[in-house]
Short mmCIF file of C-alpha atoms in Angstrom, two decimals:
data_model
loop_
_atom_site.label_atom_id
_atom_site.label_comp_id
_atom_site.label_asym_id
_atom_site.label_seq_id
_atom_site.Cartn_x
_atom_site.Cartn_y
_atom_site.Cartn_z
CA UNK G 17 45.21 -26.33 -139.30
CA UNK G 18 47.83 -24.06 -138.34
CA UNK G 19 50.58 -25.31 -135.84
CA UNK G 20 52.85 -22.79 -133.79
CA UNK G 21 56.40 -24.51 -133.06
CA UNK G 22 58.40 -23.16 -130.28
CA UNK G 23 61.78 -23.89 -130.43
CA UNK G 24 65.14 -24.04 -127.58
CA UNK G 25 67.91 -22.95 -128.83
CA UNK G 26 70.92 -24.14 -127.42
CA UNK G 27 71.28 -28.05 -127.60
CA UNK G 28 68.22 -27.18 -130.32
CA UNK G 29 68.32 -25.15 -132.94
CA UNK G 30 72.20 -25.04 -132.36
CA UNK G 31 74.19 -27.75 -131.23
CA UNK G 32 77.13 -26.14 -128.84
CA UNK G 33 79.70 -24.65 -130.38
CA UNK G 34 78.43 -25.02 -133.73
CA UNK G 35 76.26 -23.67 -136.54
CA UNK G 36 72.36 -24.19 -137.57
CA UNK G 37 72.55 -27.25 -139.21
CA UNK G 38 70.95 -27.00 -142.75
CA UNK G 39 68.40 -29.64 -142.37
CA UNK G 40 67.12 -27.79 -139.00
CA UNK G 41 66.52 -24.23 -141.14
CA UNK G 42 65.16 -25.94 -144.54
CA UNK G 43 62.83 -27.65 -142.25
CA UNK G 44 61.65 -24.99 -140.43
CA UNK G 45 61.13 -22.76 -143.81
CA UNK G 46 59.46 -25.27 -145.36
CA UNK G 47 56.87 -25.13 -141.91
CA UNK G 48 56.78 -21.68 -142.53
CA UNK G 49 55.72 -22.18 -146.15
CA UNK G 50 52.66 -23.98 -145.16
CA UNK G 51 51.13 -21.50 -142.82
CA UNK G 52 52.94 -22.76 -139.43
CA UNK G 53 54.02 -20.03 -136.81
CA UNK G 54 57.68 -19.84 -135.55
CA UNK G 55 58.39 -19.19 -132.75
CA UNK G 56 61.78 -19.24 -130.19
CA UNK G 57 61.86 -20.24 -126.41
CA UNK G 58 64.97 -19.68 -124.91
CA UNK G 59 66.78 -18.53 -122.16
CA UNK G 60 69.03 -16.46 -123.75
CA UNK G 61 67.57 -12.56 -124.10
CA UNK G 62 66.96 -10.75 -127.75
CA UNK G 63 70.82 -9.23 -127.30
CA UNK G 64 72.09 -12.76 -126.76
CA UNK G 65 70.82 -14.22 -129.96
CA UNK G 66 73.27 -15.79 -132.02
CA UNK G 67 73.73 -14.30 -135.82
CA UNK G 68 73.50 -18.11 -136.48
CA UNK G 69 69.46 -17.56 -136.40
CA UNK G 70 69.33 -14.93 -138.31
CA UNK G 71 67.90 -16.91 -141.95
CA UNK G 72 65.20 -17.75 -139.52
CA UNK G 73 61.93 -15.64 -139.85
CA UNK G 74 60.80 -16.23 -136.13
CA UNK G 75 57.07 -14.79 -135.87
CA UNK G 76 58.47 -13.88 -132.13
CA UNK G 77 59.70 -15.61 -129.29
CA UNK G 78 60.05 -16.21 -125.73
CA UNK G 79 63.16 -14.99 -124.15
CA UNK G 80 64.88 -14.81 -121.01
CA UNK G 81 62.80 -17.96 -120.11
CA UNK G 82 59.57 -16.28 -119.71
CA UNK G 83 60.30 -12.84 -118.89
CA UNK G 84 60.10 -11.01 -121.96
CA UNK G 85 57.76 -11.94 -124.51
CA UNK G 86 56.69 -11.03 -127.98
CA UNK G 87 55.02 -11.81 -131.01
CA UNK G 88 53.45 -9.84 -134.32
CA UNK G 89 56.64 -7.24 -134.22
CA UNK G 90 54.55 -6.19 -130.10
CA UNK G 91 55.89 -6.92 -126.82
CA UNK G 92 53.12 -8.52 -125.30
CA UNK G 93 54.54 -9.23 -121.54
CA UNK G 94 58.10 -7.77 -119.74
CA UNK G 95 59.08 -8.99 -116.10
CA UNK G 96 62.00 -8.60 -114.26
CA UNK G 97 63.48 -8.62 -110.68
CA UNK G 98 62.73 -5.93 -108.61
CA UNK G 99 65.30 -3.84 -106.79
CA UNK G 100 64.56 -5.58 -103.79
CA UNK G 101 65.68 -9.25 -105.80
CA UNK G 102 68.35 -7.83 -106.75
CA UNK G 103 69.83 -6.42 -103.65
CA UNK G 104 68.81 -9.55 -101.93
CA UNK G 105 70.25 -12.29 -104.96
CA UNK G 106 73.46 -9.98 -105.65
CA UNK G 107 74.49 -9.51 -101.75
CA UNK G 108 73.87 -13.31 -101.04
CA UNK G 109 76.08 -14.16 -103.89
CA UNK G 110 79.00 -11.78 -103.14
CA UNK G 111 78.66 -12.60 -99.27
CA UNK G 112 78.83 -16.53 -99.86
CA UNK G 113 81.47 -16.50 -102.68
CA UNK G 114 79.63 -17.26 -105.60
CA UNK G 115 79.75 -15.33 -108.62
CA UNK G 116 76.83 -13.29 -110.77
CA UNK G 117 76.53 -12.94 -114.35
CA UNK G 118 73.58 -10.62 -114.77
CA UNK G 119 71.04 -10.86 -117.89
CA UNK G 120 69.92 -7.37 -118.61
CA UNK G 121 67.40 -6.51 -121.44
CA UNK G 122 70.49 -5.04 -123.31
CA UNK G 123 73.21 -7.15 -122.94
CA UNK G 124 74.87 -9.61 -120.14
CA UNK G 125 77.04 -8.53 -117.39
CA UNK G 126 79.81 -10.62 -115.77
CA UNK G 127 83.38 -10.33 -113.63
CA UNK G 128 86.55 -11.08 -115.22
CA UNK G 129 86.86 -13.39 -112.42
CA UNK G 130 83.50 -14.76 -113.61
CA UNK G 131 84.06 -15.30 -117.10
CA UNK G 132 87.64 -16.97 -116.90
CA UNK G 133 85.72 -19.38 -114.47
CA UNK G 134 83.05 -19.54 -117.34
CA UNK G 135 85.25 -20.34 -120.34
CA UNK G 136 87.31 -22.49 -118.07
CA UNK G 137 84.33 -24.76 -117.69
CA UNK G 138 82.65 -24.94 -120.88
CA UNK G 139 86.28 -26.15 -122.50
CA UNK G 140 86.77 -28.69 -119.65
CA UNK G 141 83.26 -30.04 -119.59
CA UNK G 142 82.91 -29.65 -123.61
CA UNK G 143 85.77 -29.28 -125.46
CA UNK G 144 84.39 -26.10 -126.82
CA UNK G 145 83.94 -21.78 -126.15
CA UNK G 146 80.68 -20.86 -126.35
CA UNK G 147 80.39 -16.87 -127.88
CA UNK G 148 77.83 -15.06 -125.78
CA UNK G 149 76.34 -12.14 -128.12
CA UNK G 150 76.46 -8.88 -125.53
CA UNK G 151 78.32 -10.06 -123.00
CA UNK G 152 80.03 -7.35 -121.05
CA UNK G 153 82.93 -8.18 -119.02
CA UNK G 154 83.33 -6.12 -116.38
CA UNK G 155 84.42 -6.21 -112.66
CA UNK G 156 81.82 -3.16 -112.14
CA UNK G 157 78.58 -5.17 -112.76
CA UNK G 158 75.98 -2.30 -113.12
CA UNK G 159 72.66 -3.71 -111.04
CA UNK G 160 70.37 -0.69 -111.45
CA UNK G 161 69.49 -1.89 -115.04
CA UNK G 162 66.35 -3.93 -115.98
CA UNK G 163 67.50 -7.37 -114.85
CA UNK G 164 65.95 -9.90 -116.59
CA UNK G 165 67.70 -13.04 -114.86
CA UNK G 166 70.72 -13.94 -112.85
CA UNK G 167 72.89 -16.58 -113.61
CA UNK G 168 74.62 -17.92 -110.65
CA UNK G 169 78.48 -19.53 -111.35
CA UNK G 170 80.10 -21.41 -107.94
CA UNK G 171 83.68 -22.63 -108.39
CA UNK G 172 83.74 -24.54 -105.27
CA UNK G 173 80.82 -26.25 -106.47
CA UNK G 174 78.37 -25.12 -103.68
CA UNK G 175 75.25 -24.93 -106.02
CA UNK G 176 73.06 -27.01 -103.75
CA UNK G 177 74.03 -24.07 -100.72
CA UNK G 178 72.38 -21.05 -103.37
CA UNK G 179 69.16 -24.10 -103.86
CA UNK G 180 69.10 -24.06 -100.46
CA UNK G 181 69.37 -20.52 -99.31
CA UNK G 182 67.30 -18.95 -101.94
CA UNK G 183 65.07 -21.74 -103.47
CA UNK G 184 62.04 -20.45 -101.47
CA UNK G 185 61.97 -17.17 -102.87
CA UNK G 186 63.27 -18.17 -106.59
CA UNK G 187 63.05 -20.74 -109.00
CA UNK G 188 66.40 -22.18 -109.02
CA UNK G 189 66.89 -23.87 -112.47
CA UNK G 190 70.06 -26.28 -114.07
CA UNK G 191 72.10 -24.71 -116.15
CA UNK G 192 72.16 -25.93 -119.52
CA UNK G 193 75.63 -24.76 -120.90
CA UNK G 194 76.85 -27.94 -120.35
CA UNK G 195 78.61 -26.71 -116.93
CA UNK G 196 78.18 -28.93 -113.88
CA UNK G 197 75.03 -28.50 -112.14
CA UNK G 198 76.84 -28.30 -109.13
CA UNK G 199 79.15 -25.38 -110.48
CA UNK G 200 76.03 -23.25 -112.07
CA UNK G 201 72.68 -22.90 -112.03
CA UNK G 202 69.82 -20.01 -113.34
CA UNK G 203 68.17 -17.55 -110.57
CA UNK G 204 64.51 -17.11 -112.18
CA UNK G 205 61.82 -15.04 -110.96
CA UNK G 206 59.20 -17.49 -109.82
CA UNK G 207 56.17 -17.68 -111.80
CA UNK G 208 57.75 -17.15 -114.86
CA UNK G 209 58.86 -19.66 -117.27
CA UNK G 210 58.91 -20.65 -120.99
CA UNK G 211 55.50 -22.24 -120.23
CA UNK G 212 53.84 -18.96 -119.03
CA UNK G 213 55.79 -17.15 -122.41
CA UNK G 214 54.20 -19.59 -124.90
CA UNK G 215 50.32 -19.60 -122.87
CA UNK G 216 50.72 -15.64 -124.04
CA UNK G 217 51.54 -15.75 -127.21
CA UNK G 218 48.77 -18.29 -127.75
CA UNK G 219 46.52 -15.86 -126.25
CA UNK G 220 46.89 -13.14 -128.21
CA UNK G 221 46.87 -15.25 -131.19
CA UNK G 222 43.64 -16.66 -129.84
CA UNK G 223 45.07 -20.47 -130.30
CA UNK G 224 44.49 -23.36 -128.96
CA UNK G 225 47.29 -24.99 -126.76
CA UNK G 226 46.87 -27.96 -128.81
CA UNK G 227 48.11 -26.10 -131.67
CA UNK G 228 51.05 -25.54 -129.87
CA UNK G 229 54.54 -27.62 -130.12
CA UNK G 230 57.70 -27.29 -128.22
CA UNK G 231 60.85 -28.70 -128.80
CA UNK G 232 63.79 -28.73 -126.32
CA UNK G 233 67.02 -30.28 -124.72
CA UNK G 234 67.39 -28.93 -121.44
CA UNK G 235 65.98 -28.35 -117.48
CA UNK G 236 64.67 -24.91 -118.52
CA UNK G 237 62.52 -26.83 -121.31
CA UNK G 238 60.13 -28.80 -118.44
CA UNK G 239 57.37 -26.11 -118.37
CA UNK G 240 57.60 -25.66 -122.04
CA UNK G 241 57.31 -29.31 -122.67
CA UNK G 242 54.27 -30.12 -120.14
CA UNK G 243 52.19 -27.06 -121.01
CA UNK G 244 52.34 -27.69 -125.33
CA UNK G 245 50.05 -30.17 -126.70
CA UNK G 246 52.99 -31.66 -128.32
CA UNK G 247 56.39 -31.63 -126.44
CA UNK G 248 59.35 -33.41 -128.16
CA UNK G 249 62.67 -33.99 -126.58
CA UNK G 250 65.86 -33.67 -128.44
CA UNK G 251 68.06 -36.83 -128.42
CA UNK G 252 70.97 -35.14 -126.91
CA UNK G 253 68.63 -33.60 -124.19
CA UNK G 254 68.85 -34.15 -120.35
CA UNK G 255 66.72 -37.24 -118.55
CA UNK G 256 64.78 -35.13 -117.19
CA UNK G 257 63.11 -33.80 -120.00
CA UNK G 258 62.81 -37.18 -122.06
CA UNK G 259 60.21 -38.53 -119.07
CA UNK G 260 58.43 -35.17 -119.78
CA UNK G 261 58.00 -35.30 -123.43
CA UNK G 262 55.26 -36.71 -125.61
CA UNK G 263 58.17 -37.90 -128.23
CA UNK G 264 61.98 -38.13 -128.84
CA UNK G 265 63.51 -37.36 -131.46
CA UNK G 266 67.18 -37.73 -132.70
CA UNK G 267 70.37 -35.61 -131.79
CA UNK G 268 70.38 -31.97 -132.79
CA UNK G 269 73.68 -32.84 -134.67
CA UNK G 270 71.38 -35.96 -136.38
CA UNK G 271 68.52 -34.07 -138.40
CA UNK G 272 66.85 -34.20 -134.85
CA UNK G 273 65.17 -30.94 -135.83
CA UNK G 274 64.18 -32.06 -138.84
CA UNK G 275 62.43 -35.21 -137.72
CA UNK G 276 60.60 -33.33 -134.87
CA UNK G 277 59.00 -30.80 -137.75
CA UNK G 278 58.03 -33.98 -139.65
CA UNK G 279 56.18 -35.79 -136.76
CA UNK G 280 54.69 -33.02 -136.06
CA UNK G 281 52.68 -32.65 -139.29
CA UNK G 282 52.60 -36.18 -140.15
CA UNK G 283 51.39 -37.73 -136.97
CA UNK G 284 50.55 -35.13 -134.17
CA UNK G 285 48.84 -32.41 -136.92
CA UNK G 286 47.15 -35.33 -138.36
CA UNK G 287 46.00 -36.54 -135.16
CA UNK G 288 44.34 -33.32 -134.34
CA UNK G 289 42.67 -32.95 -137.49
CA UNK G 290 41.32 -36.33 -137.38
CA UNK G 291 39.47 -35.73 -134.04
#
């Protein structure tokens, strides 16, 4: 029986600020080896992938946290805000102080203002610069491309005002950077999640969801966790998605990859194919 892994990729595949650990990619060839799908879920869109990944030979993803998704070299689903969203998210955030960093299909967009703010938090919070692959710094944030998702950064620490505000309209979703939660958060189009991404990718394959396994660290991981018939939380991942998960595994920086692939097979694939 064939298994199709879905994998996070911050706090996941790479631990922040550093490389893919070797036992994480000989692990995840060796699944390969045997028949196993690979796939990435992530928040992060195609332009934003880290070279890092590239000795991986993903059979297609979900990106942008639901709103783009492919699989067998096909894009098999594309959503993004409207221009109404847009207009309404980007004139909210200007009006109330907060500032945007837009996710576009080809690259992110965000102020100078913004990304000082940005780095300024990720080295106080982590001791570390995460390198965004197409990020665009600019103070003329182009909004009349495909936006994908938009990330929301508050340096008075007002998250809980855009939750407020906006959270009947959008999914409102924890940042998982590392960044406060009260100093960032994700604007997602509601509906769409990593969840939603891996149900469509199993339908074109015409598998089971029991076939399905999902490993993550973050907020953004929930849907992905609930909706695969195996969900594993990483070690270093957030409270909120151990209660979720099926099993834990160790830290990302501990062979926690690793030891989810091998559970997988030798307990959960087992499982199945006992039954």
């Amino acid at each position: 029986m064939r298994l199709n892994f879905f994998f996070d990729v911050d706090g996941t595949l790479l631990p922040f600020g550093k490389g893919l650990p070797e036992s994480a990619l000989d692990a995840i060839l060796e699944a390969k080896s045997k028949g196993h799908r690979i796939f990435v879920s992530t928040g992060r869109s195609p332009s934003e992938m880290d070279k890092a990944l590239s000795p991986i030979p993903f059979d297609g993803g979900v990106y942008s946290a639901g709103c783009l998704v492919m699989a067998g070299g096909r894009v098999l689903e594309e959503k993004g805000y409207s221009k109404e969203e847009i207009k309404e998210v980007s004139s909210y955030l200007k009006d109330n102080g907060h500032l945007p960093m837009v996710q576009t299909a080809n690259g992110t967009y965000m102020s100078t203002l913004a990304y000082e703010f940005f780095k300024e938090q990720l080295i106080k919070n982590n001791g570390i610069s995460i390198k965004i692959p197409g990020l665009v710094v600019t103070d003329d944030i182009p909004l009349d491309l495909d936006v994908k998702k938009i990330l929301v950064l508050s340096p008075e620490g007002r998250i809980d005002e855009v939750r407020r505000d906006l959270g009947d309209k959008f999914n409102i979703v924890p940042n998982t950077v590392g960044i406060k939660q009260s100093d960032m958060a994700e604007i997602c189009i509601p509906g769409v999640d990593k969840g939603s991404g891996i149900k469509t990718i199993l339908n074109y394959y015409g598998e089971d969801r029991k076939s399905s396994v999902g490993v993550g660290d973050g907020a953004n991981d929930i849907e992905m966790i609930e909706y695969c018939g195996l969900g594993i939380a990483m070690g270093n991942a957030d409270d909120c998605l151990k209660v979720k998960a099926d099993w834990i595994t160790s830290d990302v920086c501990d062979d926690g990859l690793k030891k989810a692939i091998e559970y997988s097979e030798d307990v959960y694939l087992k499982t199945l194919m006992e039954r």
